PDB file of C-alpha atoms in Angstrom:
ATOM      1  CA  MET A   1    -146.875 -74.239   5.854  1.00 48.00           C
ATOM      2  CA  LYS A   2    -144.630 -76.091   2.970  1.00 47.00           C
ATOM      3  CA  ARG A   3    -144.527 -72.823   1.254  1.00 48.00           C
ATOM      4  CA  ILE A   4    -143.405 -70.967   4.265  1.00 46.00           C
ATOM      5  CA  VAL A   5    -140.892 -73.097   5.303  1.00 37.00           C
ATOM      6  CA  SER A   6    -139.394 -73.407   1.582  1.00 39.00           C
ATOM      7  CA  ALA A   7    -139.441 -69.203   1.568  1.00 37.00           C
ATOM      8  CA  LEU A   8    -137.326 -69.201   4.775  1.00 37.00           C
ATOM      9  CA  LEU A   9    -135.084 -71.916   3.632  1.00 38.00           C
ATOM     10  CA  ILE A  10    -134.374 -69.794   0.286  1.00 44.00           C
ATOM     11  CA  SER A  11    -133.855 -66.729   2.228  1.00 43.00           C
ATOM     12  CA  PHE A  12    -131.644 -68.445   4.724  1.00 42.00           C
ATOM     13  CA  LEU A  13    -129.550 -69.690   1.916  1.00 39.00           C
ATOM     14  CA  PHE A  14    -129.821 -66.469   0.234  1.00 41.00           C
ATOM     15  CA  CYS A  15    -128.326 -64.469   3.362  1.00 42.00           C
ATOM     16  CA  VAL A  16    -125.762 -67.135   3.430  1.00 40.00           C
ATOM     17  CA  SER A  17    -124.283 -66.867  -0.095  1.00 41.00           C
ATOM     18  CA  LEU A  18    -124.355 -63.094   0.298  1.00 39.00           C
ATOM     19  CA  SER A  19    -122.357 -63.152   3.458  1.00 41.00           C
ATOM     20  CA  ALA A  20    -119.564 -65.563   1.892  1.00 43.00           C
ATOM     21  CA  CYS A  21    -119.118 -62.621  -0.782  1.00 46.00           C
ATOM     22  CA  GLY A  22    -118.459 -60.015   1.957  1.00 45.00           C
ATOM     23  CA  THR A  23    -114.462 -61.148   2.050  1.00 51.00           C
ATOM     24  CA  VAL A  24    -112.168 -58.515   3.665  1.00 69.00           C
ATOM     25  CA  PHE A  25    -108.653 -58.372   2.525  1.00 78.00           C
ATOM     26  CA  HIS A  26    -106.379 -57.385   5.506  1.00 93.00           C
ATOM     27  CA  TYR A  27    -103.156 -57.155   3.265  1.00 96.00           C
ATOM     28  CA  ASP A  28    -102.468 -54.685   0.418  1.00 96.00           C
ATOM     29  CA  ILE A  29     -98.911 -55.595  -0.760  1.00 95.00           C
ATOM     30  CA  THR A  30     -97.374 -53.588  -3.478  1.00 95.00           C
ATOM     31  CA  SER A  31     -93.623 -54.327  -4.998  1.00 93.00           C
ATOM     32  CA  THR A  32     -91.210 -52.638  -7.442  1.00 92.00           C
ATOM     33  CA  PRO A  33     -88.059 -54.035  -8.228  1.00 91.00           C
ATOM     34  CA  ASN A  34     -86.273 -52.704  -5.067  1.00 95.00           C
ATOM     35  CA  LYS A  35     -89.127 -52.264  -2.559  1.00 97.00           C
ATOM     36  CA  THR A  36     -91.941 -54.225  -1.287  1.00 97.00           C
ATOM     37  CA  THR A  37     -94.589 -52.330   0.732  1.00 97.00           C
ATOM     38  CA  ILE A  38     -97.188 -54.095   2.801  1.00 97.00           C
ATOM     39  CA  LYS A  39    -100.070 -52.202   4.074  1.00 98.00           C
ATOM     40  CA  VAL A  40    -101.575 -54.381   7.145  1.00 97.00           C
ATOM     41  CA  MET A  41    -105.314 -53.279   7.532  1.00 96.00           C
ATOM     42  CA  ASN A  42    -106.810 -54.663  10.923  1.00 94.00           C
ATOM     43  CA  ALA A  43    -105.560 -58.042  10.798  1.00 96.00           C
ATOM     44  CA  SER A  44    -106.628 -60.059  13.434  1.00 95.00           C
ATOM     45  CA  ASN A  45    -104.126 -62.863  15.124  1.00 96.00           C
ATOM     46  CA  ASP A  46    -103.084 -65.359  12.621  1.00 96.00           C
ATOM     47  CA  THR A  47    -104.510 -63.919   9.615  1.00 96.00           C
ATOM     48  CA  TYR A  48    -101.940 -65.040   6.879  1.00 96.00           C
ATOM     49  CA  ALA A  49    -100.844 -64.017   3.229  1.00 95.00           C
ATOM     50  CA  GLU A  50     -98.341 -64.629   0.621  1.00 94.00           C
ATOM     51  CA  SER A  51     -97.141 -62.273  -1.726  1.00 93.00           C
ATOM     52  CA  GLY A  52     -95.971 -62.923  -5.203  1.00 90.00           C
ATOM     53  CA  ILE A  53     -92.596 -63.413  -6.337  1.00 92.00           C
ATOM     54  CA  ILE A  54     -89.847 -61.095  -5.504  1.00 94.00           C
ATOM     55  CA  SER A  55     -86.306 -61.229  -6.919  1.00 94.00           C
ATOM     56  CA  ILE A  56     -83.207 -60.706  -4.848  1.00 95.00           C
ATOM     57  CA  GLY A  57     -79.906 -60.233  -6.640  1.00 94.00           C
ATOM     58  CA  LYS A  58     -76.438 -61.199  -5.623  1.00 95.00           C
ATOM     59  CA  ASN A  59     -74.967 -59.469  -2.690  1.00 94.00           C
ATOM     60  CA  LYS A  60     -77.738 -57.591  -1.616  1.00 95.00           C
ATOM     61  CA  THR A  61     -78.893 -56.710   1.840  1.00 96.00           C
ATOM     62  CA  ILE A  62     -82.873 -56.624   3.120  1.00 97.00           C
ATOM     63  CA  THR A  63     -83.709 -53.832   5.163  1.00 98.00           C
ATOM     64  CA  VAL A  64     -87.129 -54.327   6.908  1.00 98.00           C
ATOM     65  CA  THR A  65     -88.544 -51.259   8.434  1.00 98.00           C
ATOM     66  CA  SER A  66     -91.794 -51.552  10.662  1.00 98.00           C
ATOM     67  CA  SER A  67     -94.291 -48.412  10.750  1.00 98.00           C
ATOM     68  CA  LEU A  68     -97.003 -50.555  12.367  1.00 98.00           C
ATOM     69  CA  GLU A  69     -99.329 -48.886  14.764  1.00 97.00           C
ATOM     70  CA  LYS A  70     -99.808 -51.983  16.800  1.00 97.00           C
ATOM     71  CA  GLY A  71     -99.452 -55.883  16.778  1.00 97.00           C
ATOM     72  CA  GLU A  72     -96.630 -57.671  15.343  1.00 97.00           C
ATOM     73  CA  LEU A  73     -95.911 -59.072  11.720  1.00 98.00           C
ATOM     74  CA  GLN A  74     -94.047 -61.951  10.943  1.00 98.00           C
ATOM     75  CA  ILE A  75     -92.357 -62.497   7.643  1.00 98.00           C
ATOM     76  CA  GLY A  76     -91.061 -65.445   6.371  1.00 98.00           C
ATOM     77  CA  PHE A  77     -88.791 -65.233   3.165  1.00 98.00           C
ATOM     78  CA  ALA A  78     -89.586 -68.663   1.287  1.00 97.00           C
ATOM     79  CA  SER A  79     -87.480 -69.716  -1.511  1.00 96.00           C
ATOM     80  CA  ALA A  80     -89.944 -70.294  -4.469  1.00 94.00           C
ATOM     81  CA  LEU A  81     -89.655 -71.553  -8.096  1.00 91.00           C
ATOM     82  CA  ASP A  82     -91.238 -69.299 -10.374  1.00 85.00           C
ATOM     83  CA  LEU A  83     -93.950 -70.963 -12.931  1.00 85.00           C
ATOM     84  CA  SER A  84     -95.528 -67.987 -14.349  1.00 77.00           C
ATOM     85  CA  GLY A  85     -96.203 -68.160 -17.948  1.00 72.00           C
ATOM     86  CA  ALA A  86     -98.065 -65.578 -20.336  1.00 67.00           C
ATOM     87  CA  ASP A  87    -101.241 -66.393 -18.993  1.00 69.00           C
ATOM     88  CA  ASP A  88    -100.571 -66.999 -15.454  1.00 67.00           C
ATOM     89  CA  LYS A  89     -98.534 -64.247 -13.727  1.00 66.00           C
ATOM     90  CA  ASP A  90     -98.630 -65.542  -9.999  1.00 72.00           C
ATOM     91  CA  ASP A  91     -98.001 -69.235 -10.181  1.00 80.00           C
ATOM     92  CA  TYR A  92     -95.207 -70.558  -7.983  1.00 88.00           C
ATOM     93  CA  GLU A  93     -94.068 -73.473  -5.819  1.00 91.00           C
ATOM     94  CA  ILE A  94     -92.670 -72.798  -2.353  1.00 92.00           C
ATOM     95  CA  ILE A  95     -89.324 -74.644  -2.099  1.00 94.00           C
ATOM     96  CA  ASP A  96     -88.004 -73.964   1.496  1.00 96.00           C
ATOM     97  CA  LEU A  97     -88.483 -71.180   4.228  1.00 96.00           C
ATOM     98  CA  GLU A  98     -84.994 -69.463   4.141  1.00 97.00           C
ATOM     99  CA  ALA A  99     -85.447 -66.863   6.856  1.00 97.00           C
ATOM    100  CA  MET A 100     -88.196 -65.485   9.306  1.00 97.00           C
ATOM    101  CA  VAL A 101     -88.500 -62.135  10.982  1.00 98.00           C
ATOM    102  CA  ASN A 102     -90.780 -60.556  13.515  1.00 97.00           C
ATOM    103  CA  VAL A 103     -91.385 -56.908  13.518  1.00 98.00           C
ATOM    104  CA  LYS A 104     -93.188 -54.568  16.154  1.00 98.00           C
ATOM    105  CA  PRO A 105     -93.835 -50.810  15.782  1.00 98.00           C
ATOM    106  CA  GLY A 106     -90.683 -49.007  15.259  1.00 97.00           C
ATOM    107  CA  ASP A 107     -88.424 -52.439  14.457  1.00 98.00           C
ATOM    108  CA  VAL A 108     -86.053 -52.241  11.449  1.00 98.00           C
ATOM    109  CA  GLU A 109     -84.307 -55.229  10.820  1.00 97.00           C
ATOM    110  CA  GLU A 110     -81.601 -56.484   8.323  1.00 97.00           C
ATOM    111  CA  LEU A 111     -80.821 -59.629   6.421  1.00 96.00           C
ATOM    112  CA  HIS A 112     -78.841 -61.305   3.837  1.00 95.00           C
ATOM    113  CA  LEU A 113     -80.499 -63.781   1.535  1.00 96.00           C
ATOM    114  CA  GLU A 114     -79.066 -66.039  -1.652  1.00 95.00           C
ATOM    115  CA  LYS A 115     -79.908 -64.632  -4.877  1.00 96.00           C
ATOM    116  CA  GLY A 116     -82.866 -65.898  -6.080  1.00 96.00           C
ATOM    117  CA  ASP A 117     -86.752 -65.759  -6.009  1.00 95.00           C
ATOM    118  CA  TYR A 118     -88.661 -65.645  -2.982  1.00 96.00           C
ATOM    119  CA  VAL A 119     -92.593 -65.262  -1.743  1.00 96.00           C
ATOM    120  CA  LEU A 120     -93.186 -63.519   1.711  1.00 97.00           C
ATOM    121  CA  GLN A 121     -95.337 -65.131   3.814  1.00 97.00           C
ATOM    122  CA  LEU A 122     -97.132 -62.946   6.186  1.00 97.00           C
ATOM    123  CA  LEU A 123     -98.836 -63.982   9.515  1.00 97.00           C
ATOM    124  CA  ALA A 124    -100.283 -61.319  12.040  1.00 97.00           C
ATOM    125  CA  VAL A 125     -99.142 -61.783  15.568  1.00 97.00           C
ATOM    126  CA  GLY A 126    -102.276 -60.100  17.796  1.00 96.00           C
ATOM    127  CA  ASP A 127    -104.101 -57.388  16.271  1.00 96.00           C
ATOM    128  CA  THR A 128    -102.085 -55.446  13.332  1.00 97.00           C
ATOM    129  CA  ASN A 129    -102.561 -52.623  11.737  1.00 97.00           C
ATOM    130  CA  GLY A 130    -100.041 -50.356   9.790  1.00 98.00           C
ATOM    131  CA  THR A 131     -97.317 -50.925   7.157  1.00 98.00           C
ATOM    132  CA  VAL A 132     -94.144 -52.526   6.866  1.00 98.00           C
ATOM    133  CA  THR A 133     -91.535 -51.640   4.028  1.00 98.00           C
ATOM    134  CA  ILE A 134     -88.846 -54.023   2.672  1.00 98.00           C
ATOM    135  CA  ASP A 135     -85.842 -52.655   0.724  1.00 98.00           C
ATOM    136  CA  ILE A 136     -83.561 -54.477  -1.208  1.00 97.00           C
ATOM    137  CA  LYS A 137     -80.317 -52.543  -1.599  1.00 95.00           C
TER     138      LYS A 137
END
């Protein structure tokens, strides 16, 4: 009997450990110096993510264009201190939330931010799917 209980317990723990490895990523964020593309892949309500550092130059306009198919994406522009070194490419400290926009399918928003480094804080509102592009001009 002890062997059966032990075998069941080991099987259960094995299954639990395998299920934890099946992490699903809901955001694919790619950036170039003047453009960031956020692909939202079936994110449920309150699914959160952060981008790496994006730099915004002086007198630049930020245009957020939504090609979402459904849902809404809340994008926070948080000023950040870049702590990256040679070994660590994505190390930063959030200083303050400077601006926030919510975009739905077909929305286009413009904003102006001070020159500096920023991290995008992303939050799905409702079940969200599609692409959002951020152009810096």
